[in-house]
XYZ file of C-alpha atoms in Angstrom:
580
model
C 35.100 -13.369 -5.239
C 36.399 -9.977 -4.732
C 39.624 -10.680 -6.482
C 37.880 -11.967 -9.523
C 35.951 -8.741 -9.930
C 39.074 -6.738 -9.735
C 41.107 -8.839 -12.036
C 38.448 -9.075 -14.390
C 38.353 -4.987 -14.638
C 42.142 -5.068 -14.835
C 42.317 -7.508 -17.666
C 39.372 -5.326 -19.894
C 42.143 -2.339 -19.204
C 45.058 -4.038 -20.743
C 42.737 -4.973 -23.578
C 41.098 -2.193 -25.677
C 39.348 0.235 -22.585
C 35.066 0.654 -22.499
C 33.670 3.592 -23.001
C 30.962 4.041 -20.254
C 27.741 6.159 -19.555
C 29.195 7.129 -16.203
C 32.563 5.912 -14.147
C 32.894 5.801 -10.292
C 36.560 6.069 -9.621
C 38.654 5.654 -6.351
C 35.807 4.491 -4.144
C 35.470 1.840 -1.122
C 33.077 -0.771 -3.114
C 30.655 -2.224 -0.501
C 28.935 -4.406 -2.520
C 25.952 -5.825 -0.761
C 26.858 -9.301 -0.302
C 28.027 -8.841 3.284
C 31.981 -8.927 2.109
C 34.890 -6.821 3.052
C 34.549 -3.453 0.956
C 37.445 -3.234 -1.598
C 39.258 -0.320 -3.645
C 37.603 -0.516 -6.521
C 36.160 1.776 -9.999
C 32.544 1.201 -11.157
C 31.474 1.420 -14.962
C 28.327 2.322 -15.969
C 26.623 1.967 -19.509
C 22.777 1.544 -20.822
C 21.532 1.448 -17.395
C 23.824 -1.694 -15.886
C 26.662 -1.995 -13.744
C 29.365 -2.957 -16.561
C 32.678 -3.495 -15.026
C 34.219 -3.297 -11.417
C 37.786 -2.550 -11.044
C 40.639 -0.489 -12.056
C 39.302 1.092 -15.238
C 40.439 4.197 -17.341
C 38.075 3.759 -20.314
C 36.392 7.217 -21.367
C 33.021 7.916 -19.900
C 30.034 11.008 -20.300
C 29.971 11.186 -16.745
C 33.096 10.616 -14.208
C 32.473 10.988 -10.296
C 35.797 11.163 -7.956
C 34.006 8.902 -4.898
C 37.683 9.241 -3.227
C 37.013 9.211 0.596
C 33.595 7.719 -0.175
C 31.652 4.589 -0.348
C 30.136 3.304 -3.330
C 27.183 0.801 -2.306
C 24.386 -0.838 -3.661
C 21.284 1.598 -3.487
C 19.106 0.843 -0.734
C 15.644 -0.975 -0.801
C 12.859 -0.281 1.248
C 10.188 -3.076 0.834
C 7.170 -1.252 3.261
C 6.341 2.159 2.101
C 2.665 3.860 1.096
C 3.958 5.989 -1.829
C 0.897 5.373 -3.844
C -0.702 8.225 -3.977
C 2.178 10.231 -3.708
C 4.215 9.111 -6.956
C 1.527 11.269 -8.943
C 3.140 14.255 -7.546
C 6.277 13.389 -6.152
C 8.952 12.622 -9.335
C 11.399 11.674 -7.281
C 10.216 9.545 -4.243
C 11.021 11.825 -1.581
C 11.812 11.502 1.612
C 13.340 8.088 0.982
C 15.236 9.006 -1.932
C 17.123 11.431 0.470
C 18.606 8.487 2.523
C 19.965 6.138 -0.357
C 16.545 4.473 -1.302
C 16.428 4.041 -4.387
C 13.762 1.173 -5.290
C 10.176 0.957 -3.032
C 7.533 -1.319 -2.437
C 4.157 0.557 -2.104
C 0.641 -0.738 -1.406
C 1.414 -2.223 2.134
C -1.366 -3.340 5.166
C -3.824 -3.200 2.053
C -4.022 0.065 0.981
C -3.916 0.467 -2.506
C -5.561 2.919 -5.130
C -6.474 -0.095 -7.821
C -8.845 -1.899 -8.683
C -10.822 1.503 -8.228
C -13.239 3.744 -10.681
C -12.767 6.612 -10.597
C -16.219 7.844 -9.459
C -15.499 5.240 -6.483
C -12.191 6.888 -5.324
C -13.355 8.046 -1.909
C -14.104 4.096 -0.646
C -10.463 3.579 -1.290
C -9.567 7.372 0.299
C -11.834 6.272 2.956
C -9.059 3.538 3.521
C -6.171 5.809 3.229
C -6.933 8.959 4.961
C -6.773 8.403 8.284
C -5.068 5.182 8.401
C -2.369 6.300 6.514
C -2.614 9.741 7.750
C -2.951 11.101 3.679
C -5.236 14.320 3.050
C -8.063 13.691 1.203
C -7.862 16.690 -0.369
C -4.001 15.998 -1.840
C -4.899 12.936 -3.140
C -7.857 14.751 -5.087
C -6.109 17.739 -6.446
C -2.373 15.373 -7.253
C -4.026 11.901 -8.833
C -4.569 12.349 -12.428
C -7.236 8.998 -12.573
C -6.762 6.830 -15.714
C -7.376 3.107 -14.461
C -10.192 1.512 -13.034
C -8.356 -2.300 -13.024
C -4.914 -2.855 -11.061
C -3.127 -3.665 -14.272
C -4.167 -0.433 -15.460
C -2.996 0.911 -12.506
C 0.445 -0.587 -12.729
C 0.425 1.097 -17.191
C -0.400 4.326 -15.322
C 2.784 3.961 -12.776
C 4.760 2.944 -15.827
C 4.248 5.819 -17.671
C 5.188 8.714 -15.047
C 8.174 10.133 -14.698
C 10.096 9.117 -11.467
C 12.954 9.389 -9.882
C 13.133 5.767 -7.958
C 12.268 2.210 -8.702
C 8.702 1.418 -7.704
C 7.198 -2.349 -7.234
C 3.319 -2.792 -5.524
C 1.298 -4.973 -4.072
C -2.606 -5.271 -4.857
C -4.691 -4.423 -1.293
C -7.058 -6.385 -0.143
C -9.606 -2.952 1.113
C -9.227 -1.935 -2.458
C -10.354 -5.430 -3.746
C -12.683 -5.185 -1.492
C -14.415 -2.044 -1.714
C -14.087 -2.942 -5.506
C -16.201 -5.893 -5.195
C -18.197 -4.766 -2.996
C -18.510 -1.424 -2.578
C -19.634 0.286 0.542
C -20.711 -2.817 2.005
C -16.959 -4.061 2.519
C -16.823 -2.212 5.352
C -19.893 -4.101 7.347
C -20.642 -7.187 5.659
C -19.138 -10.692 4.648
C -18.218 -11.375 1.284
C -20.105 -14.214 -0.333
C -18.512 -17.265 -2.236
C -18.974 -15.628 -5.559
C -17.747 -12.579 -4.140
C -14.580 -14.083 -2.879
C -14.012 -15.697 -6.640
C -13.978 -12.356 -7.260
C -11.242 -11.300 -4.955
C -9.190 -14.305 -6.412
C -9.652 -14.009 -10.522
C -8.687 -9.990 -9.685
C -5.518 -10.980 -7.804
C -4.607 -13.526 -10.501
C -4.909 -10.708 -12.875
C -2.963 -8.410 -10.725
C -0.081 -10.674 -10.700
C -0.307 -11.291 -13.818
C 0.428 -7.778 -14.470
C 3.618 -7.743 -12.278
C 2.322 -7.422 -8.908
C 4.577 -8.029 -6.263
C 1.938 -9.838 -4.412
C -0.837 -9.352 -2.222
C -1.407 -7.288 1.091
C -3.806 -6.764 4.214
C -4.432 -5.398 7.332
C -6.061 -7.037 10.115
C -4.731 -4.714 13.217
C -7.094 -2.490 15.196
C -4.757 0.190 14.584
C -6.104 1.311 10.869
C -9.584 3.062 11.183
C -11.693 5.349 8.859
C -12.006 8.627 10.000
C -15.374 8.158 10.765
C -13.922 5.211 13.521
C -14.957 2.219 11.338
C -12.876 -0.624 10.454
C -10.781 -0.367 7.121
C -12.395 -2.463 4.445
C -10.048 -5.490 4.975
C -10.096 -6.002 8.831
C -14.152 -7.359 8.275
C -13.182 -10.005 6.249
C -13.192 -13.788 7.866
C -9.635 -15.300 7.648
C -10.816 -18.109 5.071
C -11.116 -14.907 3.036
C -7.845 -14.097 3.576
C -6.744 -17.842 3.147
C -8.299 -18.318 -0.216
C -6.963 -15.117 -1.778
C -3.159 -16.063 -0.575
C -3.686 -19.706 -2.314
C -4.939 -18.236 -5.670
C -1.380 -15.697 -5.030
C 0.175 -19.074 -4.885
C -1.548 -20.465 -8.037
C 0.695 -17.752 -10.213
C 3.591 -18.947 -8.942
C 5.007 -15.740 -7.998
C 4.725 -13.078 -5.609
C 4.444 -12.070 -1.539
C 1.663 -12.156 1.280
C 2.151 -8.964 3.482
C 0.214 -8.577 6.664
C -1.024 -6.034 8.846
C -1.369 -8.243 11.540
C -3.798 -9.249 14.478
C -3.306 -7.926 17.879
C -3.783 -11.686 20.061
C -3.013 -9.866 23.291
C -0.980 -11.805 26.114
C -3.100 -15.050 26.405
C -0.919 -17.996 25.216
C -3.707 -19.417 23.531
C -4.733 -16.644 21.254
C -1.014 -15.963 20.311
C -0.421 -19.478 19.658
C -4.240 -19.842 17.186
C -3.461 -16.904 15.378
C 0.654 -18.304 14.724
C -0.890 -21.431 13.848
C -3.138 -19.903 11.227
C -0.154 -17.531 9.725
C 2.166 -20.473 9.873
C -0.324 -22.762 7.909
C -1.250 -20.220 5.506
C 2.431 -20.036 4.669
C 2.770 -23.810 4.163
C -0.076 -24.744 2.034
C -0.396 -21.766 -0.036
C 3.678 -21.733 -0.932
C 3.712 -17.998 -0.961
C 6.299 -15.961 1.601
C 5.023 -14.281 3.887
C 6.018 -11.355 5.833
C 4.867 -8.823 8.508
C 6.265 -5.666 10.537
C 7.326 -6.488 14.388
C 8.095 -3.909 17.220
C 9.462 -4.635 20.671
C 6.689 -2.267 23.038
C 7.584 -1.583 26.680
C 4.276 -2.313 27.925
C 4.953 -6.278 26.817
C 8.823 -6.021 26.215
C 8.991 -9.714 25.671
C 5.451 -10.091 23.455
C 8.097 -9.952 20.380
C 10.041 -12.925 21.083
C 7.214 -16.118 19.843
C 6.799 -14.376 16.698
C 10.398 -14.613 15.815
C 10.120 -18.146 16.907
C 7.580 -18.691 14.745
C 9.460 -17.723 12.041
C 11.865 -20.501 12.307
C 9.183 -23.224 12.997
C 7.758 -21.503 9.729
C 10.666 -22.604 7.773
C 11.020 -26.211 9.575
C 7.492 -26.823 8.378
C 8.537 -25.763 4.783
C 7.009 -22.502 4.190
C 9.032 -18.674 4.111
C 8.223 -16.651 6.618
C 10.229 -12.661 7.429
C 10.063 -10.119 9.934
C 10.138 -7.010 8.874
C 11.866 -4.719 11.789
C 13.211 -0.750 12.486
C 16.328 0.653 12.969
C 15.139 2.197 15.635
C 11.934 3.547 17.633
C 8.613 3.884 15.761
C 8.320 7.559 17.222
C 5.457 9.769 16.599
C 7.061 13.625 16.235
C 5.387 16.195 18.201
C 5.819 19.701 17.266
C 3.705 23.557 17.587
C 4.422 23.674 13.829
C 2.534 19.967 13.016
C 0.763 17.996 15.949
C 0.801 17.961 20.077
C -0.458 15.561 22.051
C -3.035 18.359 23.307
C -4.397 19.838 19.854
C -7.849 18.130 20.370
C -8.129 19.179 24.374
C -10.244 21.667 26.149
C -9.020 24.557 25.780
C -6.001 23.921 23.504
C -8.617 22.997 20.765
C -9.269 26.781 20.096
C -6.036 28.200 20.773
C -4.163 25.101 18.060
C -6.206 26.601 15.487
C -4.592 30.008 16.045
C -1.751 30.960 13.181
C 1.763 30.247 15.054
C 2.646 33.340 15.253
C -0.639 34.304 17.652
C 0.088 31.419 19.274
C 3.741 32.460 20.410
C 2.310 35.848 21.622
C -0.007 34.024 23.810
C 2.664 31.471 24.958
C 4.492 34.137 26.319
C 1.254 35.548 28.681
C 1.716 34.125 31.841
C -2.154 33.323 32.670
C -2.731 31.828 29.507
C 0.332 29.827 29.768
C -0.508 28.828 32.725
C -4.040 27.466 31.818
C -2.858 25.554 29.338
C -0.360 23.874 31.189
C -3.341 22.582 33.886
C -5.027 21.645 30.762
C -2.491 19.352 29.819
C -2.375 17.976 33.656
C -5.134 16.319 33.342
C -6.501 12.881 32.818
C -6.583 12.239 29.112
C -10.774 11.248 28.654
C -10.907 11.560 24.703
C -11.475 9.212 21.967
C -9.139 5.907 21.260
C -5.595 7.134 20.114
C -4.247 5.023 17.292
C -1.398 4.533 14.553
C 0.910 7.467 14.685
C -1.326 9.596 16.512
C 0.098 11.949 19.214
C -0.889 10.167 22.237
C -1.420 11.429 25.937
C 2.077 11.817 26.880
C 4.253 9.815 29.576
C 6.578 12.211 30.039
C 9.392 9.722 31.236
C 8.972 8.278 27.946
C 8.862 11.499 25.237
C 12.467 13.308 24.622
C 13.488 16.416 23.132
C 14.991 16.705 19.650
C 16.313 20.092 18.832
C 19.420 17.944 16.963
C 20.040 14.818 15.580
C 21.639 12.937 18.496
C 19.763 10.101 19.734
C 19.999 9.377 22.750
C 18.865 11.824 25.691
C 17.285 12.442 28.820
C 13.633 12.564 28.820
C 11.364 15.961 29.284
C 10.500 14.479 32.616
C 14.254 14.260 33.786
C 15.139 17.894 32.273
C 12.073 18.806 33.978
C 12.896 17.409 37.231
C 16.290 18.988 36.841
C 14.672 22.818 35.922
C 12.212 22.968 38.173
C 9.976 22.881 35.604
C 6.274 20.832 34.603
C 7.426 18.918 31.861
C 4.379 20.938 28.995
C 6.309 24.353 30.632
C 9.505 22.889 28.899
C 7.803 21.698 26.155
C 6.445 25.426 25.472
C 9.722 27.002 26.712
C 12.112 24.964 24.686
C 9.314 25.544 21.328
C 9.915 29.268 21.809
C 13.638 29.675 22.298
C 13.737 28.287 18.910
C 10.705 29.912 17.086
C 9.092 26.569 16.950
C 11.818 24.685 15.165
C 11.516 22.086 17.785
C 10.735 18.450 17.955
C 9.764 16.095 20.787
C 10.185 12.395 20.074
C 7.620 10.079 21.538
C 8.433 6.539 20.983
C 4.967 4.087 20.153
C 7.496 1.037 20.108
C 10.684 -0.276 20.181
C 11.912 1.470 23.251
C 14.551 -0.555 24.245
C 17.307 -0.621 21.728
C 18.868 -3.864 22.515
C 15.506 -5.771 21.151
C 15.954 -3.412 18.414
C 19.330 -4.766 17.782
C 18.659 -8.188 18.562
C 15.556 -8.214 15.893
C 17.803 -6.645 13.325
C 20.523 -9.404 13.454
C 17.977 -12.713 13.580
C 18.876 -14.212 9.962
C 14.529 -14.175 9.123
C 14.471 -10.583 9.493
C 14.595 -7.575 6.940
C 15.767 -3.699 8.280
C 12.828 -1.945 6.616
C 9.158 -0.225 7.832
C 9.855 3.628 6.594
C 5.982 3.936 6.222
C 7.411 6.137 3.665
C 4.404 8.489 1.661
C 2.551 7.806 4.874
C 1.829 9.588 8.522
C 3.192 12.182 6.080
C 2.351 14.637 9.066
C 3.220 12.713 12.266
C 6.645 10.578 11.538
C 9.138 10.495 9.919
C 10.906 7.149 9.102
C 12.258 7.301 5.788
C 15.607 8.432 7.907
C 15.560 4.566 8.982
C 18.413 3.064 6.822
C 20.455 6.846 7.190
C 20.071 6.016 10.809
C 21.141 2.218 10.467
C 24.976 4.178 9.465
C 24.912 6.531 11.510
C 24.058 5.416 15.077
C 24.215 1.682 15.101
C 27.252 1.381 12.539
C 29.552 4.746 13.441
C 28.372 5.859 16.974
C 27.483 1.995 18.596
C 30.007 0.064 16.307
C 27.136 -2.846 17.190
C 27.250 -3.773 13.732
C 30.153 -3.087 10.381
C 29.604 -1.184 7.552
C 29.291 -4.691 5.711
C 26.617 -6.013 7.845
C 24.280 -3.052 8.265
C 24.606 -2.262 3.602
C 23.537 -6.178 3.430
C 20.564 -5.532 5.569
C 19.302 -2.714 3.678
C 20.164 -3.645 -0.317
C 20.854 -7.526 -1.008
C 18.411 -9.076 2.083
C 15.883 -6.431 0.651
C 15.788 -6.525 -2.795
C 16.435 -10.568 -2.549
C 13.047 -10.773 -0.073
C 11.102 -8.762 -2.447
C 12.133 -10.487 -5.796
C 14.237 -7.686 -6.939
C 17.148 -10.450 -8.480
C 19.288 -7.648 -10.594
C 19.163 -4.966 -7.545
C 20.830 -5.326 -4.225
C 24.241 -6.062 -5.288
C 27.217 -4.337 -7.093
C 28.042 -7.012 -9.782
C 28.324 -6.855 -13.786
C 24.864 -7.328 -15.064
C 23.203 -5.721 -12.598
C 21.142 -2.709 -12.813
C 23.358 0.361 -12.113
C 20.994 1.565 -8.400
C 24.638 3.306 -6.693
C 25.074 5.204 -3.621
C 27.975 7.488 -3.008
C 28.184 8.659 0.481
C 30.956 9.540 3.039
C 30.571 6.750 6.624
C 31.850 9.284 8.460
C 29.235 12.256 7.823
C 26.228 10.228 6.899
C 23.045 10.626 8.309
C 19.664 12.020 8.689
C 19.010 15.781 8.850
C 16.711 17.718 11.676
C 13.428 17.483 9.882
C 11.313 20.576 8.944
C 7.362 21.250 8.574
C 6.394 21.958 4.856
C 3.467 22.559 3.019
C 3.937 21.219 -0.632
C 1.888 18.564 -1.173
C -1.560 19.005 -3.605
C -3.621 21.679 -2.111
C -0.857 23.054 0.404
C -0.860 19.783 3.241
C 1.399 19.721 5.534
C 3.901 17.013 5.831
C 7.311 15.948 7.340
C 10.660 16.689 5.236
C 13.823 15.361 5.873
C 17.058 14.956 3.969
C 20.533 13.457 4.688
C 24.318 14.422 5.111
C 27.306 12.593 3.843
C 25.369 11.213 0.352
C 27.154 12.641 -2.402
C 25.216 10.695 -5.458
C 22.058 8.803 -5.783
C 22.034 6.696 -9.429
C 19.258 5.384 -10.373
C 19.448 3.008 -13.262
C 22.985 4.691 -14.138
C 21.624 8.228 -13.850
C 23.001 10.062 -11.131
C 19.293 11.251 -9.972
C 20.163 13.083 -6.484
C 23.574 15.268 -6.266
C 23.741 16.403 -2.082
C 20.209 16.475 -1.795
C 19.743 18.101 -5.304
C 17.573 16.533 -8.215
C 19.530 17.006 -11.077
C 16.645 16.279 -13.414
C 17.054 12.974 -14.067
C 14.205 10.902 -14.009
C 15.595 7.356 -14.778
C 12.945 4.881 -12.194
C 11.189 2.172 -13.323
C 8.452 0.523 -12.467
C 9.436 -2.974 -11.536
C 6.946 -5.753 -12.469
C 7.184 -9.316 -10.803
């Protein structure tokens, strides 16, 4: 296969040479499809990947990717970038790390079908489930749609830097249909014909399918349900079948939390499993390994197989590493809603590292933070009460360290005197990783090498103040391909461009091959990876959010436009939105 490729680029050299929009010269092509990578030029022209070989025709553009690999740009198939494509042109963080196509609207959460004078029902979704400001999303959406075809026109006519596909949410169907009532009630029959004539519609239009939530994990701010968690599963059931009446498209789930009983797990697989079967339309969901059940992961991944025995599609989508919630002086501590710490959080930082530094006020704080958590239900990202065994310091990029209780064993120290100490010797540039799941590596590994599973789950556009994941394929390179050698180049560039785009319908992304759209990454295995994050305020109305960009990637093309130079836009706004 690889020899054809080459010997077809030699053979359009001895004829009369292309002329190309740009040429990638003296790279290692790593082409997606799991093969060895190969010595190899890329031609570019009108968007498309035009030849692959040893080529010398003339081009606009000509990149020297000597020392460098030239791969397939990545795909990340569970993001929330929604909202944030209004005011983000070029799909940042994820873009930073080799993304360079998205799937938005997961768990639900979309902005369409929505009028405008009903946006807060659908903010009321998104704000503190998805961790967005209210406030951002006000002052950054320019509203033009009330139906999600409309939606999808308005998407098509921004300027961006990525490829973006979406799904329709169910809370915004909901809320549509219902209004305020879809957060309490039932929907009717009619009501539910509804909810299947608007998804028909939606896909229609190029939806990539249809998504929910049903996990106790997504609230409103004001500690309700999110619109989609109220509705009865033969909701649920119907609108999936009328997905599968187009033909086309995914079911994403947020799914249910069965507990430990055998029983429960095994009703709720049943109904997933069935679902898949007689509606015909794949299905996928996110899965963690947690510490607390380190085993609980293992019947779903079964399930996936029995899925496929049965005759439906059924994928897991899985980290690269821990889901970790990043605690930090400069965004969110596990103490900021405490006695005591309440008051002095909402202190500028610099008053706050004056009054670090006084002994008695130090020292109340710390017996502050002793005590027995006895607040409100912690969910999603949240900062939780901390286990100190189990939260680790992260002043670089290397992963694996001793945790604050260890260090603090070994100083003498109470592990929130570290925490402060350690914030001030570096002017609060200084993160603390606490892990929500996927603790143990080796299930992380494991996950990421069962054949029904995709390497995805960024979250990317949201928790925009309390993680950051859009790091996760970055990290894939970096730790489990150059520092663990647990998996080859080959393997872990599969897992993140031709298993992704292929899951999510993307048919002409995901591979180098002539004919295929010209998404490239240039980056250097032996320097790549993610950057120490920083705090920034520059979303709509100054919010705060999580930035982080990469080393080692030299180009991001998008569509044949080289869109990201080192972490620099160049300008180029060549993404697509990409219809089903």
């Amino acid at each position: 296969m690889i020899l054809g490729v080459g010997v077809k680029g030699v053979k359009e050299n001895r004829g009369k040479p292309m002329a190309y929009d740009l040429l990638v010269k003296n790279g290692t092509v790593i082409d997606g499809s799991g093969n060895p990578g190969y010595r190899a030029d890329v031609g570019v022209a009108d968007g498309k990947i035009v030849a692959i070989g040893r080529l010398s025709g003339k081009s606009k553009q000509t990149v020297d990717a000597e020392g460098h690999v030239v791969s397939p740009g990545f795909v990340d198939g569970h993001t929330h970038m929604d909202a944030q494509v209004f005011w983000d042109p070029i799909g940042s963080c994820s873009s930073y790390h080799g993304v360079t196509s998205v799937v938005m609207g997961n768990c639900g959460f979309t902005l369409a079908p929505c009028k405008q004078e009903d946006a807060d029902l659908v903010f009321k979704n998104l704000e503190r489930a998805e961790d967005l400001s209210r406030d951002a999303m006000l002052e950054g959406i320019d509203w033009s749609w009330e139906t999600f075809p409309q939606f999808l026109d308005a998407i098509d006519d921004l300027p961006k830097g990525i490829n973006y596909a979406g799904y329709i949410g169910h809370s915004a169907i909901r809320t549509y249909v219902m209004g305020e009532r879809a957060f309490i009630d039932k929907a009717s029959e009619d009501e539910v014909r509804k909810m299947q004539n608007i998804v028909k519609e939606a896909m229609g239009a190029g939806a990539i399918g249809f998504s929910t939530s049903r996990t106790f994990n997504h609230l409103t701010a004001d500690d309700l349900p999110v619109a989609s968690r109220i509705a009865h599963w033969d909701e649920v059931r119907a609108i999936v079948n009328a997905v599968g009446e187009t033909g086309k498209g995914l079911f994403e789930i947020a799914g249910e939390a069965p507990g430990r009983d055998p029983e429960r797990i095994r009703e709720y697989h049943q109904r997933l499993l069935n679902l898949a079967v007689e509606s015909g339309v794949p299905q996928t969901w996110g899965m963690f390994s947690v510490r607390a059940a380190p085993d609980l992961w293992r019947p779903y991944f079964d399930l996936l197989d029995e899925t496929a025995r049965a005759g439906g599609r059924m994928y897991a989508q899985v980290h690269s590493r821990a889901l970790s919630s990043l605690l930090s002086f400069q965004s969110n501590t596990p103490f900021d809603n405490w006695e005591y710490w309440s008051e002095f959080r909402q202190l500028p930082l610099a008053e706050q590292a004056v009054k670090l530094r006084d002994p008695v006020i130090k020292a109340k704080l710390i017996e502050v933070a002793s005590r027995e958590y006895t607040g409100p239900r912690v969910v999603g990202a949240e900062a939780r009460p901390p286990e100190w065994d189990f939260i680790y310091p992260m002043e670089d990029m290397v992963y694996d360290k001793p945790s604050m209780a260890q260090l603090a064993r070994e100083q003498g120290k109470h592990p929130v005197e570290l925490m402060i100490d350690m914030s001030l010797e570096r002017d609060f540039h200084m993160f603390f990783r606490q892990p929500i799941a996927n603790e143990n590596q080796d299930h992380v590994l494991e996950m990421m090498k069962h054949p029904r599973s995709v390497v995805t789950f960024s979250d990317s556009g949201a928790h925009v103040s309390q993680i950051m994941d859009s790091s996760l394929q970055t990290h894939l390179l970096s730790y489990w391909v150059r520092e663990k050698q647990a998996l080859t180049l080959e393997e872990a560039i599969k897992q993140i461009t031709y298993n992704t785009a292929t899951m999510w319908g993307l048919h002409d992304r995901g591979l180098l091959r002539e004919g295929m759209a010209a998404d490239l990454v240039v980056f250097d295995p032996s320097t790549v990876g993610a950057r120490m994050p920083d705090v920034v305020h520059d979303l709509p109305s100054g919010a705060r959010r999580l930035k982080q960009t990469a080393d080692g990637i030299m180009h991001t093309v998008v569509n044949g436009e080289i869109m990201l130079t080192n972490n620099e836009h160049t300008g180029a706004v060549p993404g697509r939105l990409l219809r089903s």
